[in-house]
CSV table of C-alpha atoms in Angstrom, one decimal:
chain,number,residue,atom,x,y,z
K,1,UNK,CA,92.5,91.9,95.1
K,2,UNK,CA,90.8,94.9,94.0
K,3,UNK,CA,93.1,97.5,95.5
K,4,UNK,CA,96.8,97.5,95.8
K,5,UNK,CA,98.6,97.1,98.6
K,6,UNK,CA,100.1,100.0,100.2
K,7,UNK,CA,103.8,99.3,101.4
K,8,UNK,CA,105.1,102.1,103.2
K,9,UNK,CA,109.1,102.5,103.3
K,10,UNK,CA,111.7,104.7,105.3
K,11,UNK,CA,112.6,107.0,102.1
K,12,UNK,CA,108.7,108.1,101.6
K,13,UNK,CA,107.9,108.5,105.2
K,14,UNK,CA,110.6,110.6,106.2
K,15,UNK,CA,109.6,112.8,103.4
K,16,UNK,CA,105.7,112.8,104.2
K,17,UNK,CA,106.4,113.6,107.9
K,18,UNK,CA,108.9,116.1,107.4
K,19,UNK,CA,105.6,117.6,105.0
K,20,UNK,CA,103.5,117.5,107.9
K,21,UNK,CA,105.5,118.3,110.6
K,22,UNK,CA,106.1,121.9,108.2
K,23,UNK,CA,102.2,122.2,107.8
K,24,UNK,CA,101.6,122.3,111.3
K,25,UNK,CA,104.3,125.1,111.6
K,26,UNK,CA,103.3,126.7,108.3
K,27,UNK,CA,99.7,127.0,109.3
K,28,UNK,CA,99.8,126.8,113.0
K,29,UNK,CA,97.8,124.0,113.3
K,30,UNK,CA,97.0,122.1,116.7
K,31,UNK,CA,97.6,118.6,114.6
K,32,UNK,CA,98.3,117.5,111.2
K,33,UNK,CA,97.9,114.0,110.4
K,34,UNK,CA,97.2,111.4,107.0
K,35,UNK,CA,95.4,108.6,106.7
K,36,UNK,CA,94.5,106.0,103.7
K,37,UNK,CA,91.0,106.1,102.4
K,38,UNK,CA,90.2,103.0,104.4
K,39,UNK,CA,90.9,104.8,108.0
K,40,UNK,CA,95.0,103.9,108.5
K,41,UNK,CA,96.9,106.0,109.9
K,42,UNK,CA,100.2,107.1,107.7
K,43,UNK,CA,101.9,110.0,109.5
K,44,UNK,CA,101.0,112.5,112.5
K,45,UNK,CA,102.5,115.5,113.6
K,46,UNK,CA,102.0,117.8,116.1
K,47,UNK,CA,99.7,117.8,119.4
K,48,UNK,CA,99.0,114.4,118.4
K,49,UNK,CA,99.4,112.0,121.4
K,50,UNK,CA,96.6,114.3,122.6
K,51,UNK,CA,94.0,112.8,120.6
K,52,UNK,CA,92.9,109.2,119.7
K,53,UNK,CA,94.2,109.7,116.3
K,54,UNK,CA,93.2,106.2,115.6
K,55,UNK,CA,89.9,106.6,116.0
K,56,UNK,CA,89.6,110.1,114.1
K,57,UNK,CA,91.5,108.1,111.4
K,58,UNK,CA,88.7,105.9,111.2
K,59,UNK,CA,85.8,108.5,111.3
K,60,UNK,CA,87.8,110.6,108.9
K,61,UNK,CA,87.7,107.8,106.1
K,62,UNK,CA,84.2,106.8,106.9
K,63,UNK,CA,83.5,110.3,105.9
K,64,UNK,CA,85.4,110.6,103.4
K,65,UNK,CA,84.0,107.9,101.8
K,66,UNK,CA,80.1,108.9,102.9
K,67,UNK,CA,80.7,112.0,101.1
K,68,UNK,CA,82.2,110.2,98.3
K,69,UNK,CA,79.0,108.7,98.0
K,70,UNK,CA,76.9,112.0,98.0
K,71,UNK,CA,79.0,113.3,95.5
K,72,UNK,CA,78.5,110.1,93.3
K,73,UNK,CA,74.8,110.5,93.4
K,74,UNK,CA,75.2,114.3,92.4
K,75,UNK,CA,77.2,113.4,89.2
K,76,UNK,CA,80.1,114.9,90.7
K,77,UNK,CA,83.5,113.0,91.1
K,78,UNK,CA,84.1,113.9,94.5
K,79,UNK,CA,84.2,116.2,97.3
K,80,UNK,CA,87.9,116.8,98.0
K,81,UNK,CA,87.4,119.1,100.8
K,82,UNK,CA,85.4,118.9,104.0
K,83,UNK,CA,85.7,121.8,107.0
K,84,UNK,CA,83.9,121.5,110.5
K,85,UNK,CA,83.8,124.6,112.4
K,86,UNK,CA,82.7,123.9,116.4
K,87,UNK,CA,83.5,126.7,119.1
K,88,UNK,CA,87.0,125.8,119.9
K,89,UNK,CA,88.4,123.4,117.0
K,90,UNK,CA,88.3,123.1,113.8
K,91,UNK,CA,88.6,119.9,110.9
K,92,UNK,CA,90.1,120.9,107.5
K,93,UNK,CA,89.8,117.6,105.6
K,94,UNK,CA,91.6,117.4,102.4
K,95,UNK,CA,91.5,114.2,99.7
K,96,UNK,CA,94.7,114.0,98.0
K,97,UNK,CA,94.5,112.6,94.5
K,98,UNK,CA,91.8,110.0,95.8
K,99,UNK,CA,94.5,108.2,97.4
K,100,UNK,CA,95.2,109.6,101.1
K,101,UNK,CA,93.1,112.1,103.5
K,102,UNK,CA,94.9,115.4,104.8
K,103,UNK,CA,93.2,116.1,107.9
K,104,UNK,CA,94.2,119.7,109.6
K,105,UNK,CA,92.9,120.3,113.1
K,106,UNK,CA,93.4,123.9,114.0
K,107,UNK,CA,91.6,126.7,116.8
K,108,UNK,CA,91.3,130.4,116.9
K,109,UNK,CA,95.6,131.0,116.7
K,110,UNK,CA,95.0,130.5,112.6
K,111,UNK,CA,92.7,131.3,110.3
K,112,UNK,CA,90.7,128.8,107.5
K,113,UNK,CA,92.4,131.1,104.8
K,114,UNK,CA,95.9,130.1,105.8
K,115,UNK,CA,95.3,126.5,106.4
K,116,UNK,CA,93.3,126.3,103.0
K,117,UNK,CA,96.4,128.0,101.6
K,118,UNK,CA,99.0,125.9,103.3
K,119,UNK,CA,97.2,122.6,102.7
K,120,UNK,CA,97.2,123.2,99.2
K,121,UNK,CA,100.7,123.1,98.8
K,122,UNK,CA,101.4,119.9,100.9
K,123,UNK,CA,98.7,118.4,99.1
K,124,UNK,CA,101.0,118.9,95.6
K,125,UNK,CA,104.3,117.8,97.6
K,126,UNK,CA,102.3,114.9,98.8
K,127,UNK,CA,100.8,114.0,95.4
K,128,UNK,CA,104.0,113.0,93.7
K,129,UNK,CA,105.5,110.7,97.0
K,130,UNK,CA,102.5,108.7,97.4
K,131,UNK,CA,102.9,108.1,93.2
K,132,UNK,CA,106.0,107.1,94.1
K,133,UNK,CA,105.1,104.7,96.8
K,134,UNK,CA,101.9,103.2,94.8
K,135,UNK,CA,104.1,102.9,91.7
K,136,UNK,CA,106.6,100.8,94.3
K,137,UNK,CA,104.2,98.5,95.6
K,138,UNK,CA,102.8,97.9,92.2
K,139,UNK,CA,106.7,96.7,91.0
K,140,UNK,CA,106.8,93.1,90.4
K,141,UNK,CA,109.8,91.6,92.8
K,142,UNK,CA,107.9,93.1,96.0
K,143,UNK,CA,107.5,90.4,98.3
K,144,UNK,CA,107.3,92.5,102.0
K,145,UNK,CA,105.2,89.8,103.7
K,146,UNK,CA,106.9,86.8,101.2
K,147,UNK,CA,109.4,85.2,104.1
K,148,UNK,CA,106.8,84.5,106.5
K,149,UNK,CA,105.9,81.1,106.8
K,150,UNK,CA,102.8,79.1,108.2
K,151,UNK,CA,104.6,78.4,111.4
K,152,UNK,CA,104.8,82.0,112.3
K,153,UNK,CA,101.2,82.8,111.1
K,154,UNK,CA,99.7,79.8,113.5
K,155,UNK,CA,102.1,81.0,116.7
K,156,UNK,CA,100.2,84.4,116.3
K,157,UNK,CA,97.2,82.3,117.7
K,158,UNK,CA,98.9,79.8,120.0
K,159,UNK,CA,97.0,80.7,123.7
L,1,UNK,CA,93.9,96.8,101.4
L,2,UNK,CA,96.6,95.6,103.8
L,3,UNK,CA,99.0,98.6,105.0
L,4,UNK,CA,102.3,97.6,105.3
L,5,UNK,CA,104.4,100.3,107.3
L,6,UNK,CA,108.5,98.8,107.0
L,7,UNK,CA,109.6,102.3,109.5
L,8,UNK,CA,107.2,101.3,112.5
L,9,UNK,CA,107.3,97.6,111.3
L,10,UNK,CA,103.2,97.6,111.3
L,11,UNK,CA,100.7,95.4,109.3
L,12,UNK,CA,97.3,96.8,109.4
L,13,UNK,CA,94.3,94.5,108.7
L,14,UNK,CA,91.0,95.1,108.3
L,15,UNK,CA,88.1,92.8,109.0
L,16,UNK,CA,84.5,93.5,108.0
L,17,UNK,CA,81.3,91.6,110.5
L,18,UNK,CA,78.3,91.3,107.8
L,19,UNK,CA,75.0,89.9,108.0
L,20,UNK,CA,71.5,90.8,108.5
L,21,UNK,CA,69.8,93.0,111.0
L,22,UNK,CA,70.2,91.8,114.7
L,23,UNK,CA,72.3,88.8,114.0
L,24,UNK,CA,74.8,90.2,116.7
L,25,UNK,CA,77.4,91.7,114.3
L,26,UNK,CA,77.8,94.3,117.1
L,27,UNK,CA,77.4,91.5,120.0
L,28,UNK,CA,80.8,90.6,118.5
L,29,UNK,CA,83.1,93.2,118.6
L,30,UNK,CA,81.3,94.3,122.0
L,31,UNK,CA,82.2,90.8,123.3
L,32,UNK,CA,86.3,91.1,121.8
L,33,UNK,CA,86.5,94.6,123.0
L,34,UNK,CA,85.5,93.7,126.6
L,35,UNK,CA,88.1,91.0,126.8
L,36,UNK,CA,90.9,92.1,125.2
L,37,UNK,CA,93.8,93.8,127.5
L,38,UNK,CA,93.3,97.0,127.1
L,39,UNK,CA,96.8,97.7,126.2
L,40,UNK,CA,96.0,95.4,123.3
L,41,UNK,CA,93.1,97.5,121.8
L,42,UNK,CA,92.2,100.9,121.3
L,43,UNK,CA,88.6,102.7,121.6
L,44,UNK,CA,85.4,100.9,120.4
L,45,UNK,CA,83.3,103.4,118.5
L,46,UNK,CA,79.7,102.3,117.5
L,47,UNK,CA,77.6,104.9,115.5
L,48,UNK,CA,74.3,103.3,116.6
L,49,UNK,CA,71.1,105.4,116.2
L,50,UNK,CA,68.7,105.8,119.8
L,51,UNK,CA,67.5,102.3,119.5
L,52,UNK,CA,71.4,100.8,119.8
L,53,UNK,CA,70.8,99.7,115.6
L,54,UNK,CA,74.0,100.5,113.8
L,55,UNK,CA,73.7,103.4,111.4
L,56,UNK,CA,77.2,103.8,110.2
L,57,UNK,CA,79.5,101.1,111.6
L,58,UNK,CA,81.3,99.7,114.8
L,59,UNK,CA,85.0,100.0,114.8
L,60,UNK,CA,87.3,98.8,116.9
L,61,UNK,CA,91.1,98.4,116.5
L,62,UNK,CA,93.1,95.4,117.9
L,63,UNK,CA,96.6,94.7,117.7
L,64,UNK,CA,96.9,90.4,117.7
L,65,UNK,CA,101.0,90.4,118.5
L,66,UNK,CA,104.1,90.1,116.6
L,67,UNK,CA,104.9,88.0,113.4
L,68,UNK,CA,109.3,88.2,112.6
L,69,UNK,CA,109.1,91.6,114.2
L,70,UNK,CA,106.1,93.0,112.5
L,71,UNK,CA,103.3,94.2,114.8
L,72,UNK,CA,100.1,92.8,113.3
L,73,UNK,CA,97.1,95.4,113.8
L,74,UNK,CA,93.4,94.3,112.5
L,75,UNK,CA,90.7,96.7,112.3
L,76,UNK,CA,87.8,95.2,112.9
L,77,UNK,CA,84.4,97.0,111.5
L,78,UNK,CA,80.5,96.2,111.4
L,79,UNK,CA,78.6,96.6,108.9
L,80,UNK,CA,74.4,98.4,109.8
L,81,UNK,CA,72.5,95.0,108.9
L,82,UNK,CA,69.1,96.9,107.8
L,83,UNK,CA,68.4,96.3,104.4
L,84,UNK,CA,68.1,100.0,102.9
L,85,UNK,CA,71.6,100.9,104.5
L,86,UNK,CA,73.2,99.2,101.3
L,87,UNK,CA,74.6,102.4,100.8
L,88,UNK,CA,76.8,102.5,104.1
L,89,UNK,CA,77.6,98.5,103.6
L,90,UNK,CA,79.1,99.3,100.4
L,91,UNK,CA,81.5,102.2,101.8
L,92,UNK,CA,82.5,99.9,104.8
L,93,UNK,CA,83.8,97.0,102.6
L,94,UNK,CA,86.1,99.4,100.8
L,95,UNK,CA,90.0,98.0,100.8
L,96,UNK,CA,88.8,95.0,102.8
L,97,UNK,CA,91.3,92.2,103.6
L,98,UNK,CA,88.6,89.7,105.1
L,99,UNK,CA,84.8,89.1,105.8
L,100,UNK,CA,83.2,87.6,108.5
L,101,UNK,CA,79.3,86.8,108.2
L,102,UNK,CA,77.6,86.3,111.2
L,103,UNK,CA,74.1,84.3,110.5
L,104,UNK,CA,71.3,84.5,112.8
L,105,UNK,CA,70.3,80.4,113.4
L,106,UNK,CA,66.9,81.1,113.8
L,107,UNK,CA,64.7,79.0,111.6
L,108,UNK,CA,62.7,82.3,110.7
L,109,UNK,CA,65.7,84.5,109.9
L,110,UNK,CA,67.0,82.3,106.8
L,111,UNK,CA,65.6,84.6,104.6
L,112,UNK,CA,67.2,87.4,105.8
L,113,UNK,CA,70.3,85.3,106.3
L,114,UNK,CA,70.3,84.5,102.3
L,115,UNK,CA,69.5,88.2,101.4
L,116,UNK,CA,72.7,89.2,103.3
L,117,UNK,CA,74.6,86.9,101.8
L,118,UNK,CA,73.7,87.6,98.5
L,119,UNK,CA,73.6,91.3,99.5
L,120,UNK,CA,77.4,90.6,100.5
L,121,UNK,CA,78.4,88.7,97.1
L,122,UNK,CA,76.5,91.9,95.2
L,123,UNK,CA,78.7,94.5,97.2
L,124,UNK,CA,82.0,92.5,96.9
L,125,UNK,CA,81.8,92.0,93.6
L,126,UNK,CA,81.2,96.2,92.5
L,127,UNK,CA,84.4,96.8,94.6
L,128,UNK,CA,86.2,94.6,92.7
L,129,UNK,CA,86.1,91.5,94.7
L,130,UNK,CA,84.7,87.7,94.8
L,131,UNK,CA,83.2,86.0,97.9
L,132,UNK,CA,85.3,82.9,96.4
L,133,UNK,CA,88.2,84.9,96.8
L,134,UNK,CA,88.6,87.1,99.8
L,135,UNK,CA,89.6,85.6,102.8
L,136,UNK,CA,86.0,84.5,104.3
L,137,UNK,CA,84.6,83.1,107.8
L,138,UNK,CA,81.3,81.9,108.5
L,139,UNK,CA,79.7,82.3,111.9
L,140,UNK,CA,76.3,80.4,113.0
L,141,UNK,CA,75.2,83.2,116.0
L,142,UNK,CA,72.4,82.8,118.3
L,143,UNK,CA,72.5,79.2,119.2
L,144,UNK,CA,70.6,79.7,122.9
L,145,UNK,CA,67.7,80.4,120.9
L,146,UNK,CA,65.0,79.1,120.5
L,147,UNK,CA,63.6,77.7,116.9
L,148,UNK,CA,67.1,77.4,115.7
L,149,UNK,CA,68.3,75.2,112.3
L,150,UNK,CA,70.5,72.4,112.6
L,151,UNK,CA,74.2,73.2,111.8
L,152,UNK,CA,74.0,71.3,108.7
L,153,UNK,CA,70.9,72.8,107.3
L,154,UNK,CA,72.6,76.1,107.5
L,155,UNK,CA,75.7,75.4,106.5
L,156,UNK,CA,73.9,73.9,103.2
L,157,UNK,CA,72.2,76.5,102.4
L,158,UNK,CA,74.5,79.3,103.5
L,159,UNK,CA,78.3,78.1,103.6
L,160,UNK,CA,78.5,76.2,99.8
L,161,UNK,CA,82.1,76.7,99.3
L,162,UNK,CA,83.3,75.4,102.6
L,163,UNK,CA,84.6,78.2,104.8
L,164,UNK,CA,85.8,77.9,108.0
L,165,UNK,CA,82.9,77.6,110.2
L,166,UNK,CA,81.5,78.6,113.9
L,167,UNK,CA,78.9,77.9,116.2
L,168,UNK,CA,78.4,81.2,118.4
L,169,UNK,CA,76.5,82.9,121.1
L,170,UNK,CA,78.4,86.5,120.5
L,171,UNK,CA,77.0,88.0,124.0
L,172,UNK,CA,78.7,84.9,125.8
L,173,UNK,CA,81.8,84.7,124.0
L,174,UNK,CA,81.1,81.2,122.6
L,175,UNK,CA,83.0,81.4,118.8
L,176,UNK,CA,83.6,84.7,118.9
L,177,UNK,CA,87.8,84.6,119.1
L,178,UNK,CA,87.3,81.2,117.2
L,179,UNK,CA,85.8,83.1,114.3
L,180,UNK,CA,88.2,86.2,114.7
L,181,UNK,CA,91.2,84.0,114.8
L,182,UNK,CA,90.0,82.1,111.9
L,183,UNK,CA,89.5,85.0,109.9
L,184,UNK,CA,92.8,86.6,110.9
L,185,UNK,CA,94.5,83.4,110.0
L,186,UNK,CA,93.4,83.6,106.4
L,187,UNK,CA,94.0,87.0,106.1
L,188,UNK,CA,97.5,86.8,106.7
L,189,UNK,CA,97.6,83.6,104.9
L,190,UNK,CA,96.5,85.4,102.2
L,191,UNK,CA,98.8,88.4,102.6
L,192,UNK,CA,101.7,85.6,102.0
L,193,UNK,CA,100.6,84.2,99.3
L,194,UNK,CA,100.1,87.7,97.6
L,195,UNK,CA,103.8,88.4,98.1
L,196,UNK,CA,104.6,85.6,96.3
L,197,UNK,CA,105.6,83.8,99.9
């Protein structure tokens, strides 16, 4: 396979949400939530079961990745941050190391500067966990999916 | 890429419906989405252009049930089948786990079957990937038509290596959870073997 598989365990993700769960108090944010670069959903904090995260997750990637491709034609490595300003809310979109998306939806109680300013320092906290977690899956002796057998996988599809 | 998630016991799948323009890539998910409990799915999102072509993609989340405990989600995605969005295909099959191609039977759309395909092997292959390798369906769509090759022509000229194969009219349903299941199958198959199970 091309790209390696992300594993996600207990250690990492308490420490990613308890990153976004303080961006959406640091920058009084509406909803904080990250996602892979192929559209899952990692972690989501705040006013979240208000919005079809899933979806945005998937949007969010395809747009990252669009851009991605802008920027490739340009010469440029990438565009690591997207904002869209409508009349009521707001999308801060942040690509962190080229691994996960930082997506900050926010309204009139903040201002871009602070969530700019806020994001930035999650993004290094972030950085250095998902190292950790890509270094992880990458370890040989991973087997997360290993004790499954064919049994299982057909009476998935039994009617 | 497979997301594995141990704290909320999740595996996340996705699944990527190529082929050319109008072979019913769409027709597909449009077909899953309306039978699938609702409490099994999530939103179907389609960015389609006026004319209901595809300009991005179709997405459209499904959860399939529980294997020892862990929830298996598959995200199913569409690829726009006009030749100069080759751009957009390529983004779409980023981190995917398994491929579906939906070929249009007609006799007058081989041609554009076999410049999918190879469109397909192209795209695979700069992300990293082989159509040998990745876990890969084949679907024959559009069998109600009229002017349609026999089974065996197309799967001669499109379905060398022997993948799993389907007859299919998407808007009726016939194949389509064949073909999804299928590919599912494989994929987690697949997801075994990689962990050394």
């Amino acid at each position: 396979m091309a790209d390696p598989q992300m594993v996600m365990y207990e250690e990492e993700f308490t420490q990613i949400q308890g990153i976004v769960d303080g961006l959406v108090k640091a920058a009084n944010a509406n909803v904080v939530f990250i996602i892979d670069k192929n559209g899952q959903l990692i972690a989501a904090a705040g006013d979240a079961d208000q919005i079809d995260t899933t979806s945005l997750a998937s949007l969010t990637a395809g747009n990252i990745a669009a851009t991605g491709g802008m920027a490739k034609l340009l010469r440029e490595q990438e565009f690591a941050t997207q904002f869209h300003e409508g009349q009521n809310a707001n999308i801060h979109i942040q690509l962190v190391d080229n691994r996960v998306i930082l997506v900050v939806i926010f309204d009139k109680k903040t201002s871009l500067g602070l969530v700019r300013l806020r994001v930035k320092k999650a993004c290094e906290q972030l950085s250095s966990i998902f190292e950790t977690l890509a270094d992880k899956a990458g370890a040989p002796g991973q087997a997360p999916f290993g004790e499954i057998t064919d049994d299982d996988i057909d009476n998935l599809f039994n009617d | 890429m497979s997301f594995i998630n141990y704290l909320s016991r999740e595996i996340n799948c996705k699944i990527v419906y190529y082929g050319p323009g109008l072979c019913g890539k769409t027709a597909n998910l449009q077909y899953i989405y309306g039978k699938t409990n609702p409490n099994a799915r999530g939103k179907m999102i389609s960015l389609a252009t006026e004319t209901e072509r595809t300009l991005f993609f179709d997405f459209l989340p499904l959860a399939l049930g529980e294997i020892r405990g862990f929830k298996t989600r598959f995200h199913l995605y569409t690829v726009p089948g006009q030749v100069f969005y080759d751009a957009s295909r390529k983004l779409i099959l980023k981190g995917v786990d398994g491929v579906v191609f939906v070929a249009d039977s007609q006799i007058a759309r081989m041609e554009a079957n076999l410049e999918s395909l190879e469109n397909l092997r192209t795209n695979l292959a700069e992300q990293g990937y082989s159509l040998d390798s990745v876990p890969f369906v084949m679907q024959y769509n559009k069998r109600d038509m009229p002017g349609i090759a026999p089974v065996d022509e197309l799967r001669q000229m499109l379905n060398t290596n022997g993948a799993p194969d389907f007859e299919a009219i998407a808007p009726e349903g016939t194949g389509v959870f064949d073909t999804l299941k299928a590919v599912a199958k494989l994929v987690l198959t697949e997801l075994k073997k990689a962990s050394g199970g």
